[in-house]
PDB file of C-alpha atoms in Angstrom:
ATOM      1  CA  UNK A 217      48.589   1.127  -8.206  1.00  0.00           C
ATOM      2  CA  UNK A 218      47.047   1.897  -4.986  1.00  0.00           C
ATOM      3  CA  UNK A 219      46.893  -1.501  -4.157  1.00  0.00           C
ATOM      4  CA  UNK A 220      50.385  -1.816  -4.293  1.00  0.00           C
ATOM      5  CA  UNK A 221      51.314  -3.118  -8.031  1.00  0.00           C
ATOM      6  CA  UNK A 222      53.606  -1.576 -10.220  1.00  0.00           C
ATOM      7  CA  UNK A 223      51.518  -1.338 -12.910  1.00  0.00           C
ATOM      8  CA  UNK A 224      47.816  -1.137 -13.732  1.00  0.00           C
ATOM      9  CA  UNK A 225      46.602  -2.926 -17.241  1.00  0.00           C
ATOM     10  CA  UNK A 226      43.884  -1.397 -18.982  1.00  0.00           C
ATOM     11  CA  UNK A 227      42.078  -4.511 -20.288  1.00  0.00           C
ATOM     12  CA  UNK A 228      39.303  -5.235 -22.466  1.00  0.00           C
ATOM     13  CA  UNK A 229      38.992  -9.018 -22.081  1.00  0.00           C
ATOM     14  CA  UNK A 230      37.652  -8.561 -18.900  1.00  0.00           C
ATOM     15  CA  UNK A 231      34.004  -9.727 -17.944  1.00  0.00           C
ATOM     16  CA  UNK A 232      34.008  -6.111 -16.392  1.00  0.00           C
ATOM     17  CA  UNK A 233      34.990  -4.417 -19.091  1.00  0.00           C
ATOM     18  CA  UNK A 234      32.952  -2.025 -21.201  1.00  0.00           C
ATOM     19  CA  UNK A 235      32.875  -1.964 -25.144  1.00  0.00           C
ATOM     20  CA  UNK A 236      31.025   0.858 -26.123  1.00  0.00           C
ATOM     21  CA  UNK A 237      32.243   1.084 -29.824  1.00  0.00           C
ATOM     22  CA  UNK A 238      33.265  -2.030 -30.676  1.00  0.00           C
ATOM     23  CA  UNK A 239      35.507  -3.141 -33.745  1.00  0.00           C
ATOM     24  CA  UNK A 240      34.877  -4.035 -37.075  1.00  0.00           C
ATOM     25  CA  UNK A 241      34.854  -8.393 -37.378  1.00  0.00           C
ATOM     26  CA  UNK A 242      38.319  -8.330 -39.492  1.00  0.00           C
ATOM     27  CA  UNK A 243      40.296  -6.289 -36.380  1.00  0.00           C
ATOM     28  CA  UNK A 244      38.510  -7.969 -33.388  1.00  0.00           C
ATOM     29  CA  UNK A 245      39.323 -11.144 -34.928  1.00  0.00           C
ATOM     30  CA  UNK A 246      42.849 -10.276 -35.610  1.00  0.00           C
ATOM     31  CA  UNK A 247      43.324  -8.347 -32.094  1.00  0.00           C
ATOM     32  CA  UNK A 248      42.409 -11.719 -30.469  1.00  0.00           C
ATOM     33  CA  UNK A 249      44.563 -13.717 -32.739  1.00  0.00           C
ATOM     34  CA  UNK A 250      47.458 -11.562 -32.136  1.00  0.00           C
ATOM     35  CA  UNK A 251      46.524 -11.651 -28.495  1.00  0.00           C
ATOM     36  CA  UNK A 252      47.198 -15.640 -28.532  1.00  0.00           C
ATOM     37  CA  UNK A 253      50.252 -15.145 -29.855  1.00  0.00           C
ATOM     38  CA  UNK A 254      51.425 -12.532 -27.377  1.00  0.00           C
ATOM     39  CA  UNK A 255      50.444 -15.247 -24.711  1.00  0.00           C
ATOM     40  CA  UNK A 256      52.018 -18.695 -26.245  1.00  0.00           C
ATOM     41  CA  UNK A 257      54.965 -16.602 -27.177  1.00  0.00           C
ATOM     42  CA  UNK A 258      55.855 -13.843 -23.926  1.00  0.00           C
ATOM     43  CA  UNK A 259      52.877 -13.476 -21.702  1.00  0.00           C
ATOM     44  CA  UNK A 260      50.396 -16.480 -20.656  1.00  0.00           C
ATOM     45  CA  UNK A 261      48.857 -14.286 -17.703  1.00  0.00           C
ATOM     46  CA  UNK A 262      48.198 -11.112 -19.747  1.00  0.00           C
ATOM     47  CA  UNK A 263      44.769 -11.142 -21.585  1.00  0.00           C
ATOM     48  CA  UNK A 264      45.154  -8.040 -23.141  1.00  0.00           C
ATOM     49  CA  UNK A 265      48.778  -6.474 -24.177  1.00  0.00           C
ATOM     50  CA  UNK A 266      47.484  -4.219 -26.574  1.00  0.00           C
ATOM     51  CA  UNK A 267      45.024  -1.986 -24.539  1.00  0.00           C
ATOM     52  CA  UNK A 268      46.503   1.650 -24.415  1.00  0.00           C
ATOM     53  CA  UNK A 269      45.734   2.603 -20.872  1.00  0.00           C
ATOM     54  CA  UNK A 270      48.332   1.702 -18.793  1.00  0.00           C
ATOM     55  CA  UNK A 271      49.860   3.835 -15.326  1.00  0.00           C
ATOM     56  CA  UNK A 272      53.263   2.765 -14.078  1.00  0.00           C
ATOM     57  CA  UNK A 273      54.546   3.483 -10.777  1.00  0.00           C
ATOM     58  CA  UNK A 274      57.738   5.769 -11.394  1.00  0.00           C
ATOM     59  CA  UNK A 275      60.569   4.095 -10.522  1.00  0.00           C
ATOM     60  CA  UNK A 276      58.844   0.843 -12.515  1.00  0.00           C
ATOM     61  CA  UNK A 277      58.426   3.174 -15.595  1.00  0.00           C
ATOM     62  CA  UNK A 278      61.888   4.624 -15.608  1.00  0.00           C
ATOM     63  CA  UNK A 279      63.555   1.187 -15.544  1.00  0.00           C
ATOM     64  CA  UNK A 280      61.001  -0.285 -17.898  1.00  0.00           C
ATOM     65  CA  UNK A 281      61.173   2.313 -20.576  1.00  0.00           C
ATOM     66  CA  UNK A 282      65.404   2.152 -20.084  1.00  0.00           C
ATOM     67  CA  UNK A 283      65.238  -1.129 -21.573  1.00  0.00           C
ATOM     68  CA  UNK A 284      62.656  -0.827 -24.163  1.00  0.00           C
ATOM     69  CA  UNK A 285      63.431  -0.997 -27.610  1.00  0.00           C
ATOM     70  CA  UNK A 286      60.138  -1.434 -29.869  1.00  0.00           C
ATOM     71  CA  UNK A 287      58.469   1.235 -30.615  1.00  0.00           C
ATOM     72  CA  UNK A 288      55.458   0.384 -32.983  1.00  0.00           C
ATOM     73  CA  UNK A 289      52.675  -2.399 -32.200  1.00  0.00           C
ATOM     74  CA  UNK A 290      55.251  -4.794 -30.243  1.00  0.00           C
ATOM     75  CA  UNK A 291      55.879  -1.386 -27.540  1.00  0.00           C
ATOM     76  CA  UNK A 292      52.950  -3.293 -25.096  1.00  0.00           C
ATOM     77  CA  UNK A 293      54.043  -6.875 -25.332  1.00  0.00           C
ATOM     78  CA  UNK A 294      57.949  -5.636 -24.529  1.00  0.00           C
ATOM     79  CA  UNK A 295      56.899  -3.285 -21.898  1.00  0.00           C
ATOM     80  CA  UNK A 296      55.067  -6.363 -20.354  1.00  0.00           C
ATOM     81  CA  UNK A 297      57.415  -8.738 -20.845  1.00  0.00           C
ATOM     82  CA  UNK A 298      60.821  -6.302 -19.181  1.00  0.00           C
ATOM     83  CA  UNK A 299      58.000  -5.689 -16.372  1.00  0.00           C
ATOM     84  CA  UNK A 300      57.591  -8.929 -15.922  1.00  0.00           C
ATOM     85  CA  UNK A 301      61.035 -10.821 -16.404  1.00  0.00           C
ATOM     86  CA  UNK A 302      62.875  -8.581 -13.548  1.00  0.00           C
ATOM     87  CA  UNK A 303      59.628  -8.884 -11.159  1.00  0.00           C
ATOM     88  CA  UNK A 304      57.592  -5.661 -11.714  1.00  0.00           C
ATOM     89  CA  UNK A 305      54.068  -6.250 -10.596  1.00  0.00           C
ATOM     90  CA  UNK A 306      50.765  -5.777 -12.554  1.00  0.00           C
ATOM     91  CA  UNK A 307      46.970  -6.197 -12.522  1.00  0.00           C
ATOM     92  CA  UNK A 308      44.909  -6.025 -15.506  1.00  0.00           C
ATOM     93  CA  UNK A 309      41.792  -3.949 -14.703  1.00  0.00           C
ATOM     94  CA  UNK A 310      38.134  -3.317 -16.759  1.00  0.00           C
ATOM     95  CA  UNK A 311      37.952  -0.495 -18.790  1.00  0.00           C
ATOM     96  CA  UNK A 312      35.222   1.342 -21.121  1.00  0.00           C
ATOM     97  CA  UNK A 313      36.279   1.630 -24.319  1.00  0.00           C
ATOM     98  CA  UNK A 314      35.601   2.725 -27.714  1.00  0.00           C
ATOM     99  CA  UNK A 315      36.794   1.852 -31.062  1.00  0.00           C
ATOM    100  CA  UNK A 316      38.793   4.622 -33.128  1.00  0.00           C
ATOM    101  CA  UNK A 317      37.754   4.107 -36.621  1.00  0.00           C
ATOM    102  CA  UNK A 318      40.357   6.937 -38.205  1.00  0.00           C
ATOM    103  CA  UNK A 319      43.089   4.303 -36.925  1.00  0.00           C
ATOM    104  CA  UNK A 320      45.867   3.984 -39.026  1.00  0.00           C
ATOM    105  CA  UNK A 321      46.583   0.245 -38.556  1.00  0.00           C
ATOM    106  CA  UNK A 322      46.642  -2.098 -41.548  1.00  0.00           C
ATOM    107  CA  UNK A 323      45.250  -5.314 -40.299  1.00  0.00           C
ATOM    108  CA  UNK A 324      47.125  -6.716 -43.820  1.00  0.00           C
ATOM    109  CA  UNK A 325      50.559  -5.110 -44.019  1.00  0.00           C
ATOM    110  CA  UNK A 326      51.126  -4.407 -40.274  1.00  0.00           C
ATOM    111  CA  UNK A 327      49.611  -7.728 -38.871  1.00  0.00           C
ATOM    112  CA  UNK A 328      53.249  -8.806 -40.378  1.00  0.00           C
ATOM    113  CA  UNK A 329      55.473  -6.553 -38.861  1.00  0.00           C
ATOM    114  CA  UNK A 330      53.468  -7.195 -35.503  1.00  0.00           C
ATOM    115  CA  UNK A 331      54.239 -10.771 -35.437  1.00  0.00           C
ATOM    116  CA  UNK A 332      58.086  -9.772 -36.506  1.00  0.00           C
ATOM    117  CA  UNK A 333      58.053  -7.605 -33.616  1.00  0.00           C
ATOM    118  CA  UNK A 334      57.076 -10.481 -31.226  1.00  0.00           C
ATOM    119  CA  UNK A 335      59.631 -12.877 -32.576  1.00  0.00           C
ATOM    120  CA  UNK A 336      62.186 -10.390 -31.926  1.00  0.00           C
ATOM    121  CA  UNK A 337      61.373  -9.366 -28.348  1.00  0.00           C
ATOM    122  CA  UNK A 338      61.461 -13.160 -27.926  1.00  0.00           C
ATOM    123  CA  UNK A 339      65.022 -13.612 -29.750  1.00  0.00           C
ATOM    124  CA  UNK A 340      66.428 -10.376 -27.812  1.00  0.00           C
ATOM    125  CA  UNK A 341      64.776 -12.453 -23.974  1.00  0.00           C
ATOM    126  CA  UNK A 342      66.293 -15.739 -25.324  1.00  0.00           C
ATOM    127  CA  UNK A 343      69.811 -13.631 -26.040  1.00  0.00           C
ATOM    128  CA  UNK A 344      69.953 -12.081 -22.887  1.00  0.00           C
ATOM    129  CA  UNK A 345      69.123  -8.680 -23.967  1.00  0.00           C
ATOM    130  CA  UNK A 346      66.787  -7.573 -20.935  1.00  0.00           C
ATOM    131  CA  UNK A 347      68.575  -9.201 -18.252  1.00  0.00           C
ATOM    132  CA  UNK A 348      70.838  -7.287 -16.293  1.00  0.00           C
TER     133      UNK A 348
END
């Protein structure tokens, strides 16, 4: 942000980037499985979508947020993708970070409705939906 991008991108892909609790094998492999899809499908610059830390310049965030529409596991990918379809600029940047085992993601049910999510931020950018 202080070096003039919209955004900042917590990322943990990053050579930089600190894992200090790491996953369990089943969600690392799916989090980087799901983060190939988020790139063939929306995003072929953005190594990591799904990282939580993320600042926003104001006025980026208010028109961002106006047009987004997902609000489980496909809320990164769509934030990325409105950010980036009307120009928005972003960095990804290292970050420590630790695993949270009490999370309450399903890598079985919810991997689903994650990669329903991304088809449908795709459908609603192929329809027109975040242009203005």
């Amino acid at each position: 942000i202080e070096e003039g991008y919209d955004m900042a991108i917590g990322s943990r892909g990053l050579k930089e980037s600190k894992k200090i609790v790491p996953q369990g094998f089943l969600r690392d492999r799916l989090g980087k499985l799901f983060g190939i899809l988020v790139r063939l499908i929306l995003l072929p610059d953005v190594m990591d979508s799904q990282c939580g830390f993320k600042a926003f310049k104001r006025d980026a965030a208010h028109f961002i947020f106006y047009w987004q529409s997902i609000y489980r596991f496909g809320f990164d990918p769509e934030i990325l993708y409105i950010a980036k379809r009307h120009h928005y600029t972003y960095k990804e940047v290292p970050v420590a970070w630790k695993n949270d085992f009490d999370s309450k993601l399903n890598p079985f049910t919810d991997s689903f409705f994650i990669g329903l999510e991304l088809v449908k931020i795709k459908i609603k950018a192929l329809l027109g939906h975040y242009s203005i």
